């Protein structure tokens, strides 16, 4: 879908010719659902028959008769659920995001190429949803995210009758048109950024390498004015980036460290984002089991999240500086591959005993964190990585694991993730966990055994951030197979992209002390 085909209008919805016209109904306990007068007769009848009460995802689909005032080919009334003042803002907005996802599903079901969506009347909403900008943004995000599909490599199995997705969306608004347009513009920035992150993750390992990360960043910089730099393998060797070089030893594709910079002259603070760009992870010599190894093309989802967040940063031009770094390589078991027991030296001089070559993500992140903090002296640094299977054991696929050395940064991330529908859960970090990665022959070792695997991975990274406020997001459980939602497809979710965008947007009000 093209961004310029998503528009906001005030024209009477029933006069517009479209494939599918959408209205919303709000559940009201024991009463007929609140809805637009245009569909009140249909809702009233369905309610009397106990077929519809406005619960989330409930639907009435009807076809206006010839001579009807409605010009649409089909009309959908979609239940949002109950909305009240007690609804947490994040959960309330996610109700609308889910509703948007249901709209996209309904469009796919009837193969609608164009849809007109009547935004809910504010008088039917309450609590957090009375903010028209935020409500419109959440609903629009849900439709765009829910319409996502990846069929780039379907050739002989692709049919002319296959639904290609929505071609145009018109939002009909009631109230402050400017505010609602601003909300939908923001939704386009964040939702399309997340969809691009999904595209990157869906690319197979032979079509998305470190060179592709660099090419994407270079083109984005050329299109938007962001600063771009790519540190190549020879420069890494001169700089002593032993972690990323060690992981790359078994590969024929050179490692790269890709950097995008948004540094306005008047900015007094800088947020540093670091994303794991492991384009395919075989496990190296500590090879992974073959079952499910095809999913290891997703091991670069952290890198995709920070790169694509910069897409929105470039469009919105915030007052705070933002820098993204992606250390990118694959992890293969070629003739020169690193062995278990080898000792490496990271950029900041810390030596590490490599116990398991499949614990490679922390090795490449360590160099990026140390170099990025030294180079940019950020106000805070955040990293996102599909780092450990242990986080799935602990939190399942519903929360991103969070480890941090700063309480205020944790609160800011919790708020940003909640707004995005991407919740985080903080795990502890102290000397007891740090002891688990002590080595007898080097400063540290790259695994601390099975117990608390997510936390000991973060303990490893803590050696490379110093006193800089830092937060680590382990997205191994949420980058794919995330909680089932109408706007989240099977496969990669784009997790962390919108969380980072929200963090930047709310930096002034929720910044760390």
Short mmCIF file of C-alpha atoms in Angstrom, two decimals:
data_model
loop_
_atom_site.label_atom_id
_atom_site.label_comp_id
_atom_site.label_asym_id
_atom_site.label_seq_id
_atom_site.Cartn_x
_atom_site.Cartn_y
_atom_site.Cartn_z
CA UNK A 1 0.00 0.00 0.00
CA UNK A 2 1.28 3.47 -0.86
CA UNK A 3 1.37 6.00 1.96
CA UNK A 4 -0.26 8.71 -0.14
CA UNK A 5 -3.27 6.43 -0.66
CA UNK A 6 -4.18 6.75 3.01
CA UNK A 7 -6.20 9.93 3.42
CA UNK A 8 -8.43 11.71 5.93
CA UNK A 9 -11.70 13.36 4.89
CA UNK A 10 -14.85 14.90 6.39
CA UNK A 11 -17.22 13.96 3.54
CA UNK A 12 -20.40 12.07 4.47
CA UNK A 13 -19.39 8.41 4.46
CA UNK A 14 -22.63 7.07 3.02
CA UNK A 15 -22.14 9.12 -0.15
CA UNK A 16 -18.76 7.56 -0.99
CA UNK A 17 -18.50 4.69 -3.46
CA UNK A 18 -16.17 2.06 -2.04
CA UNK A 19 -15.72 -1.69 -1.76
CA UNK A 20 -16.28 -1.71 2.00
CA UNK A 21 -17.62 0.98 4.33
CA UNK A 22 -16.75 0.40 7.99
CA UNK A 23 -18.51 1.65 11.12
CA UNK A 24 -17.73 0.80 14.74
CA UNK A 25 -19.94 -0.13 17.66
CA UNK A 26 -19.03 0.18 21.34
CA UNK A 27 -20.29 -2.43 23.78
CA UNK A 28 -22.46 -1.07 26.59
CA UNK A 29 -23.40 -3.46 29.37
CA UNK A 30 -27.03 -4.53 29.09
CA UNK A 31 -27.76 -1.94 26.40
CA UNK A 32 -27.72 -1.73 22.64
CA UNK A 33 -24.19 -0.94 21.44
CA UNK A 34 -23.41 2.72 20.78
CA UNK A 35 -23.00 3.29 17.05
CA UNK A 36 -23.44 5.74 14.19
CA UNK A 37 -27.03 6.62 13.30
CA UNK A 38 -26.43 5.40 9.74
CA UNK A 39 -26.24 1.76 10.90
CA UNK A 40 -28.44 1.96 13.99
CA UNK A 41 -31.36 -0.03 12.43
CA UNK A 42 -29.10 -2.97 11.56
CA UNK A 43 -27.37 -2.93 14.95
CA UNK A 44 -30.67 -2.67 16.79
CA UNK A 45 -32.10 -5.67 14.96
CA UNK A 46 -28.98 -7.78 15.51
CA UNK A 47 -28.93 -6.82 19.19
CA UNK A 48 -32.59 -7.80 19.63
CA UNK A 49 -31.80 -11.19 18.11
CA UNK A 50 -28.81 -11.50 20.46
CA UNK A 51 -26.52 -11.81 17.44
CA UNK A 52 -24.47 -8.71 18.18
CA UNK A 53 -23.56 -6.82 21.34
CA UNK A 54 -20.51 -4.82 20.24
CA UNK A 55 -17.95 -7.17 21.76
CA UNK A 56 -14.45 -7.00 20.29
CA UNK A 57 -14.29 -8.54 16.78
CA UNK A 58 -18.07 -9.12 16.51
CA UNK A 59 -19.29 -8.19 13.04
CA UNK A 60 -22.37 -7.33 11.04
CA UNK A 61 -21.82 -7.35 7.28
CA UNK A 62 -24.64 -6.25 4.98
CA UNK A 63 -25.18 -5.17 1.39
CA UNK A 64 -27.13 -1.93 0.87
CA UNK A 65 -30.19 -2.42 -1.33
CA UNK A 66 -30.59 -0.66 -4.65
CA UNK A 67 -31.77 2.89 -4.07
CA UNK A 68 -30.22 2.99 -0.58
CA UNK A 69 -28.61 6.21 0.63
CA UNK A 70 -25.40 4.22 1.06
CA UNK A 71 -23.15 4.12 -2.01
CA UNK A 72 -20.77 1.41 -0.72
CA UNK A 73 -20.89 -2.11 -2.13
CA UNK A 74 -20.72 -3.56 1.40
CA UNK A 75 -21.09 -2.19 4.92
CA UNK A 76 -19.37 -3.63 7.98
CA UNK A 77 -20.22 -2.84 11.58
CA UNK A 78 -17.37 -3.94 13.82
CA UNK A 79 -17.52 -4.31 17.60
CA UNK A 80 -14.73 -2.62 19.56
CA UNK A 81 -15.68 -3.94 22.99
CA UNK A 82 -16.39 -2.07 26.20
CA UNK A 83 -14.54 1.19 26.79
CA UNK A 84 -14.44 2.85 30.21
CA UNK A 85 -12.40 5.31 32.23
CA UNK A 86 -10.60 2.49 34.00
CA UNK A 87 -9.01 1.21 30.80
CA UNK A 88 -5.22 1.52 30.91
CA UNK A 89 -4.13 3.83 28.07
CA UNK A 90 -1.97 1.21 26.39
CA UNK A 91 -4.65 -1.48 26.60
CA UNK A 92 -7.34 0.95 25.44
CA UNK A 93 -5.31 1.99 22.40
CA UNK A 94 -4.54 -1.66 21.64
CA UNK A 95 -8.30 -2.32 21.52
CA UNK A 96 -8.48 0.13 18.62
CA UNK A 97 -5.31 -1.29 17.05
CA UNK A 98 -6.91 -4.75 17.21
CA UNK A 99 -10.09 -3.32 15.67
CA UNK A 100 -7.97 -1.92 12.84
CA UNK A 101 -6.47 -5.36 12.33
CA UNK A 102 -9.96 -6.85 12.16
CA UNK A 103 -10.88 -4.30 9.48
CA UNK A 104 -7.88 -5.43 7.42
CA UNK A 105 -8.98 -9.06 7.83
CA UNK A 106 -12.52 -8.22 6.75
CA UNK A 107 -11.16 -6.44 3.67
CA UNK A 108 -9.14 -9.52 2.80
CA UNK A 109 -12.19 -11.74 3.29
CA UNK A 110 -14.26 -9.81 0.71
CA UNK A 111 -11.18 -8.85 -1.36
CA UNK A 112 -11.85 -5.14 -0.94
CA UNK A 113 -9.23 -2.99 -2.65
CA UNK A 114 -10.58 0.24 -1.19
CA UNK A 115 -12.20 0.93 2.14
CA UNK A 116 -13.77 3.91 3.86
CA UNK A 117 -13.48 3.83 7.66
CA UNK A 118 -15.67 6.02 9.88
CA UNK A 119 -13.68 6.84 12.98
CA UNK A 120 -15.68 6.26 16.19
CA UNK A 121 -17.57 9.30 17.45
CA UNK A 122 -15.69 10.63 20.53
CA UNK A 123 -18.98 10.81 22.46
CA UNK A 124 -19.07 6.99 22.47
CA UNK A 125 -15.57 6.74 23.90
CA UNK A 126 -14.16 7.49 27.35
CA UNK A 127 -10.98 7.45 29.37
CA UNK A 128 -7.79 7.22 27.32
CA UNK A 129 -9.69 7.02 24.04
CA UNK A 130 -11.06 10.56 24.27
CA UNK A 131 -7.77 11.78 22.78
CA UNK A 132 -8.76 11.95 19.08
CA UNK A 133 -5.18 12.01 17.79
CA UNK A 134 -4.07 8.93 19.75
CA UNK A 135 -7.27 7.01 18.96
CA UNK A 136 -7.09 7.71 15.23
CA UNK A 137 -3.40 6.76 15.22
CA UNK A 138 -4.02 3.44 16.98
CA UNK A 139 -6.84 2.49 14.62
CA UNK A 140 -4.83 3.45 11.53
CA UNK A 141 -1.79 1.55 12.80
CA UNK A 142 -3.94 -1.55 13.20
CA UNK A 143 -5.27 -1.38 9.64
CA UNK A 144 -1.83 -0.84 8.08
CA UNK A 145 -0.12 -3.48 10.22
CA UNK A 146 -3.01 -5.90 9.70
CA UNK A 147 -2.87 -5.48 5.91
CA UNK A 148 0.78 -6.62 5.84
CA UNK A 149 1.78 -9.49 3.58
CA UNK A 150 5.05 -10.83 2.19
CA UNK A 151 4.76 -12.67 -1.11
CA UNK A 152 7.88 -11.40 -2.88
CA UNK A 153 9.15 -14.88 -3.69
CA UNK A 154 5.85 -16.49 -4.74
CA UNK A 155 6.12 -17.15 -8.46
CA UNK A 156 4.54 -20.30 -9.87
CA UNK A 157 2.04 -20.60 -7.00
CA UNK A 158 0.82 -17.01 -7.27
CA UNK A 159 -2.62 -16.61 -8.88
CA UNK A 160 -4.26 -13.61 -10.49
CA UNK A 161 -7.13 -14.05 -8.05
CA UNK A 162 -4.88 -13.78 -4.96
CA UNK A 163 -5.78 -10.77 -2.82
CA UNK A 164 -2.95 -8.21 -3.10
CA UNK A 165 -4.00 -6.15 -0.07
CA UNK A 166 -5.60 -2.76 0.29
CA UNK A 167 -4.91 -0.14 -2.35
CA UNK A 168 -6.54 2.84 -0.63
CA UNK A 169 -7.97 3.79 2.75
CA UNK A 170 -10.09 6.84 3.52
CA UNK A 171 -10.69 7.77 7.16
CA UNK A 172 -13.85 9.80 7.76
CA UNK A 173 -13.42 11.87 10.89
CA UNK A 174 -15.68 13.63 13.34
CA UNK A 175 -14.11 16.48 15.30
CA UNK A 176 -10.74 18.20 14.97
CA UNK A 177 -9.55 17.32 11.46
CA UNK A 178 -6.02 18.67 11.97
CA UNK A 179 -5.44 16.64 15.15
CA UNK A 180 -6.77 13.48 13.54
CA UNK A 181 -4.65 13.99 10.43
CA UNK A 182 -1.58 14.42 12.62
CA UNK A 183 -2.42 11.18 14.41
CA UNK A 184 -2.84 9.25 11.17
CA UNK A 185 0.42 10.69 9.79
CA UNK A 186 2.21 9.43 12.91
CA UNK A 187 0.50 6.07 12.47
CA UNK A 188 1.79 5.86 8.90
CA UNK A 189 5.34 6.60 10.06
CA UNK A 190 5.37 3.96 12.79
CA UNK A 191 3.30 1.26 11.05
CA UNK A 192 5.21 1.40 7.77
CA UNK A 193 8.49 1.36 9.72
CA UNK A 194 7.36 -1.84 11.47
CA UNK A 195 6.25 -3.33 8.13
CA UNK A 196 9.68 -2.61 6.65
CA UNK A 197 11.27 -4.35 9.65
CA UNK A 198 9.01 -7.34 8.94
CA UNK A 199 10.11 -7.31 5.30
CA UNK A 200 13.78 -7.39 6.32
CA UNK A 201 13.15 -10.31 8.66
CA UNK A 202 11.20 -12.24 6.03
CA UNK A 203 14.09 -12.00 3.58
CA UNK A 204 16.06 -15.28 3.49
CA UNK A 205 19.67 -15.38 4.64
CA UNK A 206 20.93 -15.55 1.06
CA UNK A 207 19.05 -12.35 0.17
CA UNK A 208 19.66 -10.29 3.31
CA UNK A 209 23.27 -9.98 4.41
CA UNK A 210 25.43 -7.34 6.05
CA UNK A 211 25.71 -5.71 2.61
CA UNK A 212 21.92 -5.35 2.45
CA UNK A 213 21.81 -3.64 5.85
CA UNK A 214 24.42 -1.21 4.54
CA UNK A 215 22.57 -0.64 1.25
CA UNK A 216 19.27 0.05 3.03
CA UNK A 217 20.89 2.51 5.43
CA UNK A 218 22.78 4.28 2.65
CA UNK A 219 19.63 4.73 0.59
CA UNK A 220 17.60 5.91 3.61
CA UNK A 221 20.29 8.46 4.39
CA UNK A 222 20.31 9.69 0.78
CA UNK A 223 16.51 10.02 0.78
CA UNK A 224 16.13 11.72 4.16
CA UNK A 225 19.35 13.53 5.01
CA UNK A 226 20.40 11.20 7.83
CA UNK A 227 24.12 10.71 8.39
CA UNK A 228 25.48 7.36 7.18
CA UNK A 229 28.64 5.41 7.89
CA UNK A 230 29.66 1.81 7.35
CA UNK A 231 32.65 0.34 9.16
CA UNK A 232 34.12 -2.40 6.98
CA UNK A 233 36.09 -5.46 8.07
CA UNK A 234 39.58 -3.97 7.56
CA UNK A 235 38.69 -0.96 9.70
CA UNK A 236 37.26 -3.28 12.37
CA UNK A 237 40.58 -5.12 12.47
CA UNK A 238 42.44 -1.83 12.93
CA UNK A 239 40.02 -0.79 15.67
CA UNK A 240 40.27 -4.11 17.53
CA UNK A 241 36.61 -5.17 17.32
CA UNK A 242 37.36 -8.74 18.35
CA UNK A 243 33.77 -9.77 19.02
CA UNK A 244 32.19 -9.17 15.64
CA UNK A 245 35.34 -10.32 13.83
CA UNK A 246 35.33 -13.59 15.78
CA UNK A 247 31.71 -14.34 14.90
CA UNK A 248 32.40 -13.52 11.24
CA UNK A 249 35.46 -15.82 10.96
CA UNK A 250 33.51 -18.76 9.54
CA UNK A 251 31.65 -16.71 6.93
CA UNK A 252 32.50 -15.74 3.35
CA UNK A 253 30.39 -12.52 3.67
CA UNK A 254 32.38 -9.76 5.43
CA UNK A 255 31.03 -8.25 8.62
CA UNK A 256 29.90 -4.63 8.61
CA UNK A 257 28.91 -2.15 11.28
CA UNK A 258 26.21 0.12 9.86
CA UNK A 259 25.50 3.51 11.44
CA UNK A 260 22.69 6.02 10.86
CA UNK A 261 22.80 9.41 12.59
CA UNK A 262 20.16 12.02 13.28
CA UNK A 263 22.01 14.75 15.16
CA UNK A 264 20.32 18.17 14.94
CA UNK A 265 22.58 21.09 15.87
CA UNK A 266 20.40 22.27 18.75
CA UNK A 267 19.97 18.83 20.34
CA UNK A 268 21.41 18.58 23.85
CA UNK A 269 20.72 14.85 24.28
CA UNK A 270 21.31 11.76 22.18
CA UNK A 271 19.63 8.35 22.28
CA UNK A 272 21.82 5.50 20.99
CA UNK A 273 20.04 2.44 19.57
CA UNK A 274 22.00 -0.75 18.91
CA UNK A 275 20.43 -3.73 17.14
CA UNK A 276 21.74 -7.24 16.66
CA UNK A 277 22.13 -7.83 12.91
CA UNK A 278 22.83 -11.56 12.80
CA UNK A 279 21.55 -12.28 9.30
CA UNK A 280 21.65 -16.06 9.76
CA UNK A 281 22.69 -18.05 12.80
CA UNK A 282 23.79 -21.64 12.31
CA UNK A 283 25.29 -21.64 15.80
CA UNK A 284 28.80 -21.90 14.37
CA UNK A 285 30.77 -24.92 15.59
CA UNK A 286 28.27 -25.21 18.47
CA UNK A 287 25.76 -25.93 15.72
CA UNK A 288 22.05 -25.64 16.31
CA UNK A 289 19.64 -28.56 15.82
CA UNK A 290 18.35 -28.71 12.24
CA UNK A 291 14.69 -28.56 13.29
CA UNK A 292 13.57 -24.95 13.05
CA UNK A 293 16.96 -23.65 11.92
CA UNK A 294 15.25 -21.93 8.97
CA UNK A 295 13.85 -19.42 11.47
CA UNK A 296 17.37 -18.25 12.23
CA UNK A 297 17.07 -15.80 9.33
CA UNK A 298 15.07 -13.84 11.94
CA UNK A 299 18.13 -13.38 14.14
CA UNK A 300 18.57 -9.88 12.73
CA UNK A 301 15.22 -8.56 14.00
CA UNK A 302 16.91 -6.27 16.54
CA UNK A 303 18.95 -4.68 13.77
CA UNK A 304 15.81 -4.30 11.63
CA UNK A 305 14.00 -2.61 14.52
CA UNK A 306 16.62 0.08 15.10
CA UNK A 307 17.19 0.72 11.37
CA UNK A 308 13.49 1.09 10.68
CA UNK A 309 12.89 3.25 13.75
CA UNK A 310 15.30 5.68 12.10
CA UNK A 311 12.95 5.81 9.11
CA UNK A 312 10.30 7.40 11.38
CA UNK A 313 12.88 9.58 13.16
CA UNK A 314 13.94 11.04 9.81
CA UNK A 315 10.30 11.83 8.96
CA UNK A 316 9.37 13.37 12.32
CA UNK A 317 12.61 15.22 13.09
CA UNK A 318 12.45 15.22 16.91
CA UNK A 319 14.39 17.62 19.16
CA UNK A 320 16.55 14.80 20.55
CA UNK A 321 19.45 13.25 18.64
CA UNK A 322 19.11 9.59 17.68
CA UNK A 323 21.84 7.23 16.42
CA UNK A 324 21.35 3.63 15.29
CA UNK A 325 24.14 1.06 15.04
CA UNK A 326 23.75 -2.42 13.54
CA UNK A 327 26.69 -4.84 13.84
CA UNK A 328 25.90 -7.18 10.95
CA UNK A 329 27.22 -10.62 10.03
CA UNK A 330 26.09 -14.22 9.88
CA UNK A 331 27.38 -17.01 12.14
CA UNK A 332 28.70 -19.93 10.13
CA UNK A 333 30.98 -22.92 10.72
CA UNK A 334 33.52 -22.41 7.92
CA UNK A 335 37.14 -23.56 8.12
CA UNK A 336 38.23 -20.44 10.02
CA UNK A 337 35.28 -20.43 12.43
CA UNK A 338 35.96 -19.57 16.05
CA UNK A 339 36.27 -22.58 18.39
CA UNK A 340 34.84 -23.11 21.85
CA UNK A 341 37.66 -22.24 24.24
CA UNK A 342 39.10 -19.43 22.09
CA UNK A 343 39.82 -16.10 23.78
CA UNK A 344 39.00 -12.82 22.06
CA UNK A 345 39.59 -9.17 22.90
CA UNK A 346 36.73 -6.70 22.51
CA UNK A 347 36.98 -3.07 21.36
CA UNK A 348 37.26 -1.76 24.93
CA UNK A 349 40.03 -4.21 25.86
CA UNK A 350 37.87 -6.70 27.78
CA UNK A 351 38.93 -10.29 27.06
CA UNK A 352 36.37 -13.05 26.71
CA UNK A 353 36.56 -16.83 26.72
CA UNK A 354 34.16 -18.22 24.12
CA UNK A 355 32.45 -21.20 25.76
CA UNK A 356 29.69 -21.56 23.18
CA UNK A 357 29.87 -20.20 19.63
CA UNK A 358 26.07 -20.10 19.54
CA UNK A 359 26.15 -17.31 22.16
CA UNK A 360 27.35 -14.96 19.43
CA UNK A 361 24.89 -12.08 19.64
CA UNK A 362 26.45 -10.67 22.79
CA UNK A 363 29.87 -10.73 21.10
CA UNK A 364 28.83 -8.47 18.23
CA UNK A 365 26.71 -6.20 20.43
CA UNK A 366 29.58 -5.72 22.88
CA UNK A 367 31.83 -4.05 20.29
CA UNK A 368 28.98 -1.90 18.97
CA UNK A 369 28.02 -0.74 22.46
CA UNK A 370 31.57 0.09 23.51
CA UNK A 371 32.41 1.93 20.29
CA UNK A 372 29.05 3.72 20.07
CA UNK A 373 29.24 5.04 23.63
CA UNK A 374 32.82 6.23 23.14
CA UNK A 375 32.02 7.87 19.79
CA UNK A 376 28.65 9.52 20.50
CA UNK A 377 28.66 9.94 24.31
CA UNK A 378 24.89 9.35 24.41
CA UNK A 379 22.45 10.32 27.14
CA UNK A 380 21.37 6.67 27.16
CA UNK A 381 21.85 3.53 25.10
CA UNK A 382 19.34 0.80 24.29
CA UNK A 383 19.98 -2.47 22.52
CA UNK A 384 17.50 -4.90 20.97
CA UNK A 385 18.40 -8.48 20.18
CA UNK A 386 16.96 -11.93 19.64
CA UNK A 387 19.51 -13.00 22.21
CA UNK A 388 18.39 -16.00 24.24
CA UNK A 389 15.97 -18.91 24.13
CA UNK A 390 15.85 -18.58 27.90
CA UNK A 391 13.64 -15.49 27.64
CA UNK A 392 10.98 -17.62 25.92
CA UNK A 393 11.11 -20.13 28.77
CA UNK A 394 10.68 -17.31 31.29
CA UNK A 395 8.19 -15.00 29.55
CA UNK A 396 6.78 -16.97 26.63
CA UNK A 397 5.89 -14.98 23.54
CA UNK A 398 3.97 -12.24 25.33
CA UNK A 399 6.60 -9.98 26.91
CA UNK A 400 9.98 -8.71 25.81
CA UNK A 401 12.63 -9.27 28.48
CA UNK A 402 14.16 -6.06 29.82
CA UNK A 403 17.40 -5.67 31.79
CA UNK A 404 18.70 -2.23 32.73
CA UNK A 405 21.00 -0.28 35.02
CA UNK A 406 18.64 2.72 35.24
CA UNK A 407 15.16 2.85 36.81
CA UNK A 408 14.04 5.98 34.98
CA UNK A 409 14.97 4.50 31.61
CA UNK A 410 13.01 1.37 32.49
CA UNK A 411 9.91 3.47 33.23
CA UNK A 412 10.28 5.32 29.93
CA UNK A 413 10.57 2.00 28.05
CA UNK A 414 7.63 0.46 29.89
CA UNK A 415 5.52 3.47 28.91
CA UNK A 416 6.68 3.40 25.28
CA UNK A 417 6.14 -0.37 24.97
CA UNK A 418 2.71 -0.14 26.57
CA UNK A 419 1.63 2.53 24.07
CA UNK A 420 2.84 0.31 21.21
CA UNK A 421 1.15 -2.85 22.46
CA UNK A 422 4.63 -4.32 22.92
CA UNK A 423 4.91 -4.89 26.68
CA UNK A 424 8.26 -5.36 28.41
CA UNK A 425 9.06 -7.14 31.68
CA UNK A 426 12.06 -6.18 33.77
CA UNK A 427 14.45 -8.85 35.04
CA UNK A 428 17.04 -8.28 37.79
CA UNK A 429 20.77 -7.79 37.34
CA UNK A 430 23.32 -7.89 40.17
CA UNK A 431 26.70 -9.30 41.19
CA UNK A 432 25.31 -12.80 41.69
CA UNK A 433 24.57 -13.04 37.97
CA UNK A 434 27.83 -11.36 37.05
CA UNK A 435 29.72 -14.08 38.93
CA UNK A 436 28.21 -16.69 36.60
CA UNK A 437 30.20 -15.30 33.65
CA UNK A 438 33.56 -15.05 35.43
CA UNK A 439 36.30 -16.92 33.55
CA UNK A 440 39.44 -18.57 34.95
CA UNK A 441 41.46 -17.64 31.87
CA UNK A 442 39.95 -14.33 30.67
CA UNK A 443 38.07 -11.33 32.07
CA UNK A 444 34.69 -12.92 31.31
CA UNK A 445 33.18 -15.87 29.44
CA UNK A 446 30.32 -15.70 27.00
CA UNK A 447 27.87 -18.00 28.79
CA UNK A 448 26.96 -18.59 32.38
CA UNK A 449 25.19 -21.90 31.93
CA UNK A 450 21.46 -22.57 31.66
CA UNK A 451 20.33 -20.86 34.90
CA UNK A 452 19.14 -17.28 34.27
CA UNK A 453 20.43 -17.38 30.71
CA UNK A 454 18.71 -14.14 29.70
CA UNK A 455 20.14 -12.25 32.66
CA UNK A 456 23.69 -13.59 32.30
CA UNK A 457 23.63 -12.56 28.63
CA UNK A 458 22.75 -9.05 29.79
CA UNK A 459 25.46 -9.28 32.46
CA UNK A 460 27.93 -9.86 29.63
CA UNK A 461 26.75 -6.71 27.85
CA UNK A 462 26.97 -4.66 31.03
CA UNK A 463 30.77 -4.84 30.73
CA UNK A 464 30.59 -2.56 27.70
CA UNK A 465 28.30 0.28 28.79
CA UNK A 466 30.12 1.69 31.82
CA UNK A 467 27.96 4.17 33.76
CA UNK A 468 25.88 5.20 30.75
CA UNK A 469 22.14 4.60 31.39
CA UNK A 470 21.46 1.42 29.44
CA UNK A 471 18.59 -0.95 28.72
CA UNK A 472 18.72 -4.30 26.97
CA UNK A 473 15.63 -5.70 25.21
CA UNK A 474 15.68 -9.44 24.59
CA UNK A 475 13.10 -9.87 21.83
CA UNK A 476 13.72 -13.56 21.11
CA UNK A 477 10.19 -14.40 22.26
CA UNK A 478 8.39 -11.50 20.59
CA UNK A 479 10.26 -10.89 17.31
CA UNK A 480 8.26 -13.77 15.83
CA UNK A 481 5.42 -15.94 17.16
CA UNK A 482 4.36 -12.87 19.18
CA UNK A 483 1.02 -12.90 21.04
CA UNK A 484 -1.75 -13.59 18.53
CA UNK A 485 -3.33 -10.29 17.50
CA UNK A 486 -5.37 -9.21 14.48
CA UNK A 487 -2.63 -6.82 13.39
CA UNK A 488 0.31 -9.17 13.98
CA UNK A 489 0.95 -11.70 11.18
CA UNK A 490 2.45 -15.14 11.55
CA UNK A 491 6.21 -14.83 11.33
CA UNK A 492 8.11 -11.64 12.19
CA UNK A 493 6.19 -9.00 14.14
CA UNK A 494 8.41 -5.93 13.84
CA UNK A 495 8.61 -5.81 17.63
CA UNK A 496 10.63 -2.99 19.23
CA UNK A 497 10.39 -0.73 16.16
CA UNK A 498 7.32 1.13 17.40
CA UNK A 499 8.52 0.98 21.02
CA UNK A 500 11.67 2.89 20.04
CA UNK A 501 9.62 5.36 17.99
CA UNK A 502 7.35 5.99 20.98
CA UNK A 503 10.35 6.44 23.26
CA UNK A 504 11.73 9.15 20.98
CA UNK A 505 8.34 10.83 20.60
CA UNK A 506 7.83 11.02 24.36
CA UNK A 507 11.42 11.79 25.29
CA UNK A 508 10.74 15.31 26.54
CA UNK A 509 7.96 14.23 28.88
CA UNK A 510 9.44 10.92 29.99
CA UNK A 511 13.19 11.41 29.71
CA UNK A 512 15.55 9.91 32.25
CA UNK A 513 17.05 11.96 35.07
#
